[in-house]
Amino acid sequence: MTGASGMRSGVNSGVRSEMKEASTDFGHIVGSSPLGVVTARSATDVQELVRFAGPHGLPVSARGAGQALYGQGQAHGGYVVDMSALDEVRCVPKERTLTAGAGALWRDVVRAALAAGLTPPVLPDHLGGSVGGLLSTGGFGGSSHRYGLVADWVRELEVVTGTGERLVCAPDRRPELFRAVLAGLGQCALILRATLALVPAPTHVRRYRLYHDAPGTYLTDQRRLARDSRFSHVAGQARPGLCGSWRYMVEAVVPYDGGPPADDELSIGDLDHDRDTEEIADLSYAEYVHRLDRDERLLRATGEWERPHPWLTLLLPEEAAGSFVPTVLAESAQHGLRFCGTVQLRPLTGRTLHAPLLRRPAGELLCLLALMRTAPPAAPGVVRRLVAANRALYERARTVGGVLHPVGALPMSPGDWRAHFGPVWPDVVRAKDRYDPHHVLTRGYGLWT
Ligand SMILES: Cc1cc2nc3c(=O)[nH]c(=O)nc-3n(C[C@H](O)[C@H](O)[C@H](O)COP(=O)(O)OP(=O)(O)OC[C@H]3O[C@@H](n4cnc5c(N)ncnc54)[C@H](O)[C@@H]3O)c2cc1C
């Protein structure tokens, strides 16, 4: 293999630290021992590795920013491709497009787009993930209720398939491959670069944080906001209240340029929140999209960023969320979320979500529930219990029509994946057989036996 110079396998301290990084992820729950790490500096590096690994049956996984939660990007007994050097970002304002290397971070994308007064229509809340990693899971953000997934705005992809072919695909060019890659969990190809559509960015936003004491009024308001277009971004959280209760917060944003901000009465006058505690702030759009940078700095400073993260993300039919969410939050298994973690509740509308491999509940109105918790360090028993609680909750969610959003920490069997993909499972199998016949790509999800 001519690219062997790029393949590392534990020789000096720099290599050791690369190997250590590639053996774990943000979840800090699953560990593995790869044979080596290859830093991809060109498409050829990726092709050569995959062409070598495939016939030998050696696992290959791309690593972007390492934000996986349960080993999904690891390659036990195989090779991890570090994509971080493929980070070039080129914005073409005239065409309103931007092409990014798969290893670029979303904050690199935002910087280049905003310099031209543009923005992707949907951005993840946290900008520290990689372009390739997010597109492989779909990508939700504050504007998803109106504009769908980050992946729904991809115009073209360049990939290396599991047979080592370097191919370009788009909605009208190898559409089967294009559909198999977006939200396709890295099963058919590794993404090298993506071209994204852009739209004009507002200069400012007016942000409302509106609190509810009861889940019922919160969900009624979220339903209304998901259906109409008064806000460009809508998200929400459950936050610990007094005496074991939870409060529910809508975070909604109106964009504006130059002139006066939105009329508050028009924006929130008909909503049912607690008026005494509403928070209203004007921010630049750049400040808004970087809103989680400060949280990340704090979590890194306290060490929480490096602790185990047994997260779970579910997509629920909106009509089930009203009883499911408060019941779950009241349970002792979720008690730790009151002290260490975040509960995210995002309204979504089914008709805006296009990538076929992003599985979702039937029905038009959906609710994304993310239990983003941090476990204590050096307490493997607690982590095991929380992962088991995730599994139990996933099974309960399925009984009310819920679907897993596969960025969490829970064991999944091939049978679970078959059920997860449901009617599109035959498409997944067909694409896998065609594009990764050796079944070496991205085994960390455990889709196959
Ligand atoms: C702090 C934090 C905040 C998050 N916020 C959001 C959010 O706002 N919205 C949202 O939708 N998700 C969010 N996520 C989930 C996250 O975006 C996904 O887990 C994503 O897959 C991470 O990609 P990565 O490159 O950062 O991580 P990695 O661990 O490097 O990769 C994750 C998965 O993608 C695969 N992959 C990576 N690069 C490629 C590639 N080039 N081609 C093919 N497959 C590839 C990996 O093999 C692995 O399976 C968040 C996660 C964390 C930890």
Coordinates of C-alpha atoms and ligand atoms in Angstrom, one line a residue:
M1 CA 0.0 0.0 0.0
T2 CA 1.7 3.2 -1.2
G3 CA -0.1 5.4 1.4
A4 CA 1.5 3.4 4.3
S5 CA 3.5 6.4 5.3
G6 CA 0.3 8.1 6.5
M7 CA -0.6 5.1 8.7
R8 CA 0.4 5.3 12.3
S9 CA 0.6 2.5 14.8
G10 CA 2.0 3.6 18.2
V11 CA 5.6 4.6 17.7
N12 CA 6.2 8.0 19.3
S13 CA 4.3 10.2 21.7
G14 CA 2.4 12.2 19.0
V15 CA 1.3 9.0 17.5
R16 CA 0.3 7.6 20.9
S17 CA -1.9 10.6 21.5
E18 CA -3.6 10.2 18.1
M19 CA -4.2 6.5 18.9
K20 CA -5.6 7.4 22.3
E21 CA -7.9 10.0 20.8
A22 CA -9.1 7.5 18.2
S23 CA -9.8 4.9 20.9
T24 CA -12.4 7.0 22.5
D25 CA -14.9 9.8 21.8
F26 CA -17.0 12.5 23.5
G27 CA -19.2 9.9 25.2
H28 CA -16.2 8.4 27.1
I29 CA -18.1 5.2 27.5
V30 CA -16.9 2.9 24.8
G31 CA -13.2 2.3 24.2
S32 CA -11.4 0.4 21.4
S33 CA -8.0 -0.5 20.1
P34 CA -7.5 0.4 16.4
L35 CA -4.5 -0.9 14.5
G36 CA -3.7 2.6 13.4
V37 CA -4.7 6.1 12.6
V38 CA -4.4 7.6 9.1
T39 CA -4.4 11.4 8.8
A40 CA -6.1 12.1 5.5
R41 CA -4.4 14.9 3.6
S42 CA -5.9 14.1 0.3
A43 CA -8.7 11.9 -1.3
T44 CA -5.9 9.5 -2.4
D45 CA -5.0 8.8 1.3
V46 CA -8.6 7.8 2.0
Q47 CA -8.9 5.7 -1.2
E48 CA -5.6 3.9 -0.6
L49 CA -6.6 3.0 3.0
V50 CA -10.1 1.8 2.0
R51 CA -8.7 -0.2 -0.9
F52 CA -6.2 -1.9 1.4
A53 CA -8.6 -2.5 4.3
G54 CA -11.7 -3.7 2.3
P55 CA -10.3 -7.0 0.9
H56 CA -8.7 -7.7 4.3
G57 CA -12.0 -7.1 6.1
L58 CA -10.4 -4.5 8.4
P59 CA -12.8 -1.9 9.8
V60 CA -12.4 1.7 8.7
S61 CA -14.1 4.7 10.3
A62 CA -13.8 8.4 9.7
R63 CA -13.2 10.6 12.7
G64 CA -14.2 14.3 12.4
A65 CA -14.4 16.1 15.7
G66 CA -14.8 13.0 17.8
Q67 CA -18.3 14.0 19.1
A68 CA -19.7 10.5 18.8
L69 CA -21.2 9.2 22.1
Y70 CA -20.9 5.4 22.0
G71 CA -18.1 4.3 19.7
Q72 CA -19.9 5.1 16.5
G73 CA -16.7 6.5 15.0
Q74 CA -14.3 3.9 16.4
A75 CA -12.6 1.1 14.5
H76 CA -11.6 -1.7 16.8
G77 CA -9.0 -3.8 15.1
G78 CA -8.9 -1.5 12.1
Y79 CA -8.1 2.0 11.0
V80 CA -9.5 5.4 12.0
V81 CA -9.2 8.1 9.3
D82 CA -8.6 11.4 10.9
M83 CA -10.4 13.8 8.6
S84 CA -9.4 17.0 10.4
A85 CA -6.8 18.1 7.9
L86 CA -9.4 18.1 5.1
D87 CA -10.7 21.4 6.4
E88 CA -10.7 23.7 3.4
V89 CA -13.7 26.0 3.2
R90 CA -14.6 28.0 0.1
C91 CA -17.6 30.2 -0.2
V92 CA -18.9 31.3 -3.6
P93 CA -21.2 34.2 -2.8
K94 CA -22.3 34.7 -6.4
E95 CA -23.7 31.2 -6.4
R96 CA -24.8 31.3 -2.7
T97 CA -22.9 28.0 -2.1
L98 CA -20.0 26.9 0.1
T99 CA -17.8 23.9 -0.3
A100 CA -16.3 22.5 2.9
G101 CA -13.8 19.7 3.5
A102 CA -15.4 16.9 5.6
G103 CA -13.0 17.7 8.5
A104 CA -13.9 21.4 8.7
L105 CA -15.8 22.3 11.8
W106 CA -19.2 24.1 11.6
R107 CA -17.6 27.2 13.1
D108 CA -15.2 27.3 10.1
V109 CA -18.3 27.1 7.8
V110 CA -20.0 29.9 9.7
R111 CA -16.9 32.1 9.6
A112 CA -16.6 31.8 5.8
A113 CA -20.3 32.2 5.1
L114 CA -20.8 35.2 7.4
A115 CA -17.8 37.0 5.9
A116 CA -20.0 37.0 2.7
G117 CA -23.2 38.0 4.6
L118 CA -24.5 34.5 4.1
T119 CA -25.4 31.5 6.3
P120 CA -26.5 27.9 5.9
P121 CA -30.3 27.8 6.4
V122 CA -29.9 25.3 9.2
L123 CA -26.9 25.1 11.6
P124 CA -26.4 22.8 14.5
D125 CA -26.6 24.5 17.9
H126 CA -23.1 23.5 18.7
L127 CA -20.5 24.5 16.1
G128 CA -17.7 22.2 17.3
G129 CA -18.7 19.2 15.2
S130 CA -17.3 18.3 11.8
V131 CA -19.1 18.7 8.5
G132 CA -18.8 15.0 7.6
G133 CA -19.8 13.8 11.0
L134 CA -23.0 15.9 11.2
L135 CA -24.1 15.2 7.7
S136 CA -23.7 11.5 8.4
T137 CA -26.4 11.8 11.1
G138 CA -28.5 14.4 9.4
G139 CA -28.1 17.5 11.7
F140 CA -30.8 19.4 13.6
G141 CA -30.7 23.0 14.5
G142 CA -32.8 25.9 15.7
S143 CA -34.4 26.4 12.3
S144 CA -35.2 22.7 11.6
H145 CA -38.9 23.3 12.3
R146 CA -38.9 25.4 9.1
Y147 CA -36.0 24.2 7.0
G148 CA -35.4 20.6 8.0
L149 CA -32.0 19.0 8.4
V150 CA -28.6 20.5 7.8
A151 CA -28.2 17.6 5.3
D152 CA -31.3 18.7 3.4
W153 CA -29.3 21.7 2.1
V154 CA -26.4 19.7 0.7
R155 CA -26.1 20.2 -3.1
E156 CA -23.2 17.9 -3.8
L157 CA -20.9 15.4 -2.1
E158 CA -17.6 14.0 -2.9
V159 CA -17.0 10.6 -1.3
V160 CA -14.9 7.5 -1.1
T161 CA -17.0 4.4 -1.1
G162 CA -16.2 1.1 0.7
T163 CA -14.7 -0.2 -2.6
G164 CA -12.3 2.8 -2.6
E165 CA -14.0 4.6 -5.5
R166 CA -13.9 8.3 -5.4
L167 CA -17.3 9.6 -6.6
V168 CA -19.2 12.8 -6.8
C169 CA -23.0 12.6 -6.2
A170 CA -25.9 15.0 -6.0
P171 CA -29.7 14.8 -6.3
D172 CA -29.4 14.5 -10.0
R173 CA -26.1 12.6 -10.2
R174 CA -25.8 9.1 -8.7
P175 CA -28.9 10.0 -6.6
E176 CA -28.9 6.5 -4.9
L177 CA -25.5 7.1 -3.5
F178 CA -26.4 10.7 -2.5
R179 CA -29.4 9.4 -0.6
A180 CA -27.4 6.6 1.0
V181 CA -24.8 9.0 2.4
L182 CA -26.9 11.8 3.9
A183 CA -27.9 10.7 7.4
G184 CA -26.6 7.3 6.3
L185 CA -24.4 6.7 9.4
G186 CA -21.2 6.4 7.3
Q187 CA -22.3 3.0 6.0
C188 CA -21.7 3.3 2.3
A189 CA -19.0 6.0 1.9
L190 CA -16.7 8.4 3.7
I191 CA -17.5 12.0 2.9
L192 CA -14.5 14.1 1.5
R193 CA -16.3 17.4 0.9
A194 CA -19.8 18.8 0.8
T195 CA -21.3 21.7 -1.1
L196 CA -24.0 23.5 0.9
A197 CA -26.6 26.0 -0.2
L198 CA -26.5 29.4 1.6
V199 CA -29.1 32.1 2.2
P200 CA -28.6 35.7 3.3
A201 CA -27.8 36.0 7.0
P202 CA -29.6 38.6 9.1
T203 CA -27.4 41.0 11.0
H204 CA -29.3 40.7 14.3
V205 CA -31.8 38.6 16.1
R206 CA -34.3 39.3 18.9
R207 CA -34.2 36.3 21.2
Y208 CA -37.1 35.4 23.5
R209 CA -36.9 33.0 26.4
L210 CA -40.3 32.2 27.6
Y211 CA -41.0 30.0 30.7
H212 CA -43.9 27.7 31.4
D213 CA -44.7 25.9 34.6
A214 CA -46.7 23.1 32.9
P215 CA -45.7 20.9 30.0
G216 CA -49.2 21.3 28.5
T217 CA -49.1 25.1 27.9
Y218 CA -45.5 24.7 26.8
L219 CA -46.3 22.1 24.1
T220 CA -49.4 24.1 23.0
D221 CA -47.2 27.1 22.3
Q222 CA -44.4 25.0 20.7
R223 CA -47.0 23.5 18.4
R224 CA -48.2 26.9 17.4
L225 CA -44.7 28.1 16.7
A226 CA -43.7 25.1 14.8
R227 CA -46.7 25.6 12.5
D228 CA -46.4 29.3 11.8
S229 CA -43.4 31.2 10.6
R230 CA -43.1 34.1 13.0
F231 CA -39.8 32.8 14.4
S232 CA -36.8 31.7 12.3
H233 CA -35.4 29.6 15.2
V234 CA -37.3 27.7 17.9
A235 CA -35.8 25.5 20.5
G236 CA -36.7 24.6 24.1
Q237 CA -35.5 23.1 27.3
A238 CA -36.9 21.5 30.4
R239 CA -35.1 23.1 33.4
P240 CA -35.2 22.0 37.0
G241 CA -37.7 23.9 39.1
L242 CA -38.4 24.0 42.8
C243 CA -39.3 20.9 44.9
G244 CA -38.5 18.4 42.2
S245 CA -40.6 20.1 39.5
W246 CA -39.5 21.1 36.0
R247 CA -40.1 24.3 34.1
Y248 CA -40.2 24.5 30.4
M249 CA -38.5 27.2 28.3
V250 CA -39.2 28.1 24.7
E251 CA -36.3 29.8 23.1
A252 CA -37.4 31.6 19.9
V253 CA -35.7 34.1 17.6
V254 CA -36.9 36.8 15.2
P255 CA -34.2 38.0 12.7
Y256 CA -33.9 41.6 11.7
D257 CA -31.5 43.8 9.7
G258 CA -30.6 47.4 10.7
G259 CA -34.0 48.7 11.5
P260 CA -35.9 48.3 14.8
P261 CA -36.3 44.8 16.2
A262 CA -39.5 42.9 16.1
D263 CA -42.7 44.1 17.8
D264 CA -42.9 42.1 21.0
E265 CA -46.6 42.1 21.1
L266 CA -46.8 40.7 17.6
S267 CA -44.2 38.1 18.4
I268 CA -45.3 36.8 21.7
G269 CA -48.5 38.6 22.7
D270 CA -50.7 35.5 22.1
L271 CA -48.5 33.0 23.8
D272 CA -49.3 31.4 27.1
H273 CA -46.0 31.7 29.0
D274 CA -45.3 33.3 32.4
R275 CA -45.0 37.1 31.5
D276 CA -43.1 37.9 34.7
T277 CA -40.1 35.8 33.8
E278 CA -39.8 36.3 30.1
E279 CA -36.3 37.3 28.9
I280 CA -35.8 39.3 25.8
A281 CA -32.4 40.2 24.3
D282 CA -31.0 41.6 21.1
L283 CA -27.9 39.9 19.7
S284 CA -25.9 40.0 16.6
Y285 CA -26.6 36.9 14.4
A286 CA -23.0 35.8 14.9
E287 CA -23.4 36.0 18.7
Y288 CA -26.6 33.9 18.4
V289 CA -25.1 31.2 16.3
H290 CA -22.0 31.0 18.6
R291 CA -24.4 30.9 21.7
L292 CA -23.0 27.6 23.0
D293 CA -19.3 28.5 22.8
R294 CA -19.3 29.9 26.3
D295 CA -21.0 26.8 27.7
E296 CA -18.3 24.7 26.1
R297 CA -15.6 26.8 27.6
L298 CA -17.2 26.5 31.0
L299 CA -17.6 22.7 30.7
R300 CA -14.0 22.4 29.6
A301 CA -12.8 24.5 32.5
T302 CA -14.8 22.4 35.1
G303 CA -13.7 19.1 33.5
E304 CA -17.2 18.1 32.7
W305 CA -16.4 18.0 29.0
E306 CA -14.1 15.1 29.5
R307 CA -16.5 13.0 31.6
P308 CA -18.8 10.2 30.4
H309 CA -21.9 11.5 28.5
P310 CA -24.6 8.8 28.4
W311 CA -26.9 10.9 26.2
L312 CA -30.1 9.8 24.6
T313 CA -31.9 11.5 21.7
L314 CA -35.4 10.5 20.7
L315 CA -37.9 11.8 18.1
L316 CA -41.4 11.6 19.5
P317 CA -44.8 12.1 17.9
E318 CA -45.9 15.4 19.4
E319 CA -49.1 14.0 20.8
A320 CA -47.1 11.5 22.8
A321 CA -44.7 14.0 24.1
G322 CA -47.2 15.6 26.4
S323 CA -47.3 12.7 28.8
F324 CA -44.0 10.9 27.9
V325 CA -41.7 13.8 28.7
P326 CA -43.0 14.8 32.2
T327 CA -43.4 11.1 33.2
V328 CA -39.8 10.4 32.2
L329 CA -38.4 13.5 33.9
A330 CA -40.1 12.6 37.2
E331 CA -38.4 9.2 37.3
S332 CA -35.5 8.5 39.7
A333 CA -33.4 7.3 36.7
Q334 CA -33.4 10.9 35.4
H335 CA -32.7 12.5 38.7
G336 CA -29.1 13.3 37.8
L337 CA -30.3 15.6 35.0
R338 CA -31.4 18.1 37.6
F339 CA -27.8 18.7 38.6
C340 CA -25.6 17.9 35.6
G341 CA -26.9 18.0 32.1
T342 CA -29.4 19.6 29.8
V343 CA -32.9 18.5 28.6
Q344 CA -33.6 19.7 25.1
L345 CA -37.0 19.7 23.6
R346 CA -37.1 20.8 19.9
P347 CA -40.3 21.1 17.9
L348 CA -40.1 19.7 14.4
T349 CA -42.4 19.4 11.4
G350 CA -42.3 16.2 9.4
R351 CA -42.8 17.7 6.0
T352 CA -39.5 19.7 6.2
L353 CA -37.4 16.6 6.9
H354 CA -36.3 15.1 3.5
A355 CA -33.2 12.8 3.9
P356 CA -34.9 9.4 3.6
L357 CA -32.5 7.7 5.9
L358 CA -33.4 10.0 8.8
R359 CA -36.0 8.0 10.4
R360 CA -38.9 9.8 12.2
P361 CA -42.3 9.1 13.7
A362 CA -45.3 9.2 11.5
G363 CA -47.3 12.4 11.7
E364 CA -46.7 16.1 11.0
L365 CA -45.7 17.5 14.4
L366 CA -42.7 16.0 16.2
C367 CA -40.7 16.7 19.3
L368 CA -37.0 16.0 19.7
L369 CA -36.2 15.0 23.3
A370 CA -32.5 15.0 24.1
L371 CA -31.3 13.9 27.6
M372 CA -27.8 15.3 27.6
R373 CA -26.3 14.2 30.9
T374 CA -22.9 14.0 32.4
A375 CA -21.9 11.1 34.6
P376 CA -19.4 11.3 37.4
P377 CA -15.8 10.4 36.5
A378 CA -14.5 7.0 37.5
A379 CA -17.9 5.5 38.2
P380 CA -18.4 2.8 35.6
G381 CA -21.4 1.3 37.6
V382 CA -23.3 4.6 37.3
V383 CA -22.5 4.8 33.6
R384 CA -23.7 1.3 33.1
R385 CA -27.0 2.0 34.9
L386 CA -27.5 5.2 32.8
V387 CA -26.9 3.3 29.5
A388 CA -29.3 0.6 30.7
A389 CA -31.9 3.4 31.5
N390 CA -31.4 4.8 28.0
R391 CA -32.1 1.4 26.5
A392 CA -35.3 1.0 28.7
L393 CA -36.4 4.5 27.7
Y394 CA -35.8 3.8 24.0
E395 CA -38.0 0.7 24.2
R396 CA -40.7 2.6 25.9
A397 CA -40.5 5.4 23.3
R398 CA -41.0 2.8 20.6
T399 CA -44.3 1.8 22.1
V400 CA -45.6 5.3 21.7
G401 CA -44.3 5.7 18.1
G402 CA -41.0 7.2 19.1
V403 CA -37.8 6.8 17.0
L404 CA -34.2 6.9 18.0
H405 CA -32.0 9.7 16.7
P406 CA -28.8 7.8 16.5
V407 CA -26.4 10.1 18.2
G408 CA -26.8 8.7 21.7
A409 CA -25.3 6.1 24.1
L410 CA -27.2 2.8 24.0
P411 CA -26.5 -0.6 22.6
M412 CA -28.3 -1.5 19.4
S413 CA -28.5 -4.9 17.8
P414 CA -28.7 -5.6 14.1
G415 CA -32.4 -6.4 14.7
D416 CA -33.0 -3.1 16.4
W417 CA -31.4 -1.3 13.3
R418 CA -33.6 -3.3 11.0
A419 CA -36.7 -2.2 12.9
H420 CA -35.3 1.4 13.1
F421 CA -35.0 1.7 9.3
G422 CA -38.3 -0.2 8.8
P423 CA -39.5 0.3 5.2
V424 CA -36.2 1.7 4.0
W425 CA -34.1 -1.2 5.4
P426 CA -34.0 -3.0 1.9
D427 CA -32.6 0.2 0.5
V428 CA -29.9 0.3 3.2
V429 CA -29.0 -3.3 2.5
R430 CA -28.9 -2.8 -1.3
A431 CA -26.7 0.3 -0.9
K432 CA -24.4 -1.4 1.5
D433 CA -24.0 -4.4 -0.8
R434 CA -23.2 -2.1 -3.7
Y435 CA -21.0 0.5 -2.1
D436 CA -19.4 -1.3 0.8
P437 CA -19.5 -5.0 0.0
H438 CA -16.8 -5.9 2.4
H439 CA -18.8 -4.3 5.3
V440 CA -15.8 -2.5 6.6
L441 CA -17.1 1.1 6.9
T442 CA -18.3 2.6 10.2
R443 CA -18.9 -0.6 12.1
G444 CA -19.2 1.2 15.4
Y445 CA -23.0 1.6 15.0
G446 CA -23.3 -2.2 15.0
L447 CA -25.7 -2.4 12.0
W448 CA -24.4 -5.8 10.9
T449 CA -23.5 -9.0 12.7
Ligands
LIG1 C1 -21.5 18.8 22.4 C2 -22.3 18.2 21.3 C3 -23.3 19.0 20.6 C4 -24.0 18.5 19.6 N1 -25.0 19.3 19.0 C5 -25.7 18.8 18.0 C6 -26.6 19.7 17.3 O1 -26.8 20.8 17.6 N2 -27.4 19.1 16.3 C7 -27.2 17.8 15.8 O2 -27.8 17.4 14.9 N3 -26.3 17.0 16.5 C8 -25.5 17.5 17.5 N4 -24.6 16.7 18.1 C9 -24.4 15.3 17.6 C10 -23.2 15.3 16.6 O3 -23.4 16.3 15.7 C11 -23.1 14.0 15.9 O4 -22.8 13.0 16.9 C12 -22.1 14.0 14.8 O5 -22.2 12.7 14.1 C13 -20.7 14.3 15.3 O6 -19.8 14.3 14.3 P1 -18.3 14.6 14.6 O7 -17.4 14.6 13.4 O8 -18.2 15.8 15.4 O9 -17.9 13.3 15.5 P2 -17.2 12.0 15.1 O10 -17.2 11.2 16.4 O11 -15.8 12.3 14.6 O12 -18.1 11.3 14.1 C14 -19.4 10.9 14.4 C15 -19.8 9.8 13.4 O13 -19.8 10.3 12.1 C16 -18.9 9.5 11.3 N5 -18.1 10.4 10.4 C17 -17.3 11.4 10.8 N6 -16.8 12.0 9.7 C18 -17.3 11.4 8.6 C19 -17.1 11.5 7.2 N7 -16.3 12.4 6.7 N8 -17.8 10.7 6.4 C20 -18.6 9.7 6.9 N9 -18.8 9.5 8.2 C21 -18.1 10.4 9.1 C22 -18.0 8.9 12.3 O14 -17.3 7.7 11.8 C23 -18.9 8.6 13.4 O15 -19.7 7.4 13.1 C24 -23.9 17.2 19.2 C25 -22.9 16.4 19.8 C26 -22.2 16.9 20.9 C27 -21.2 16.0 21.5

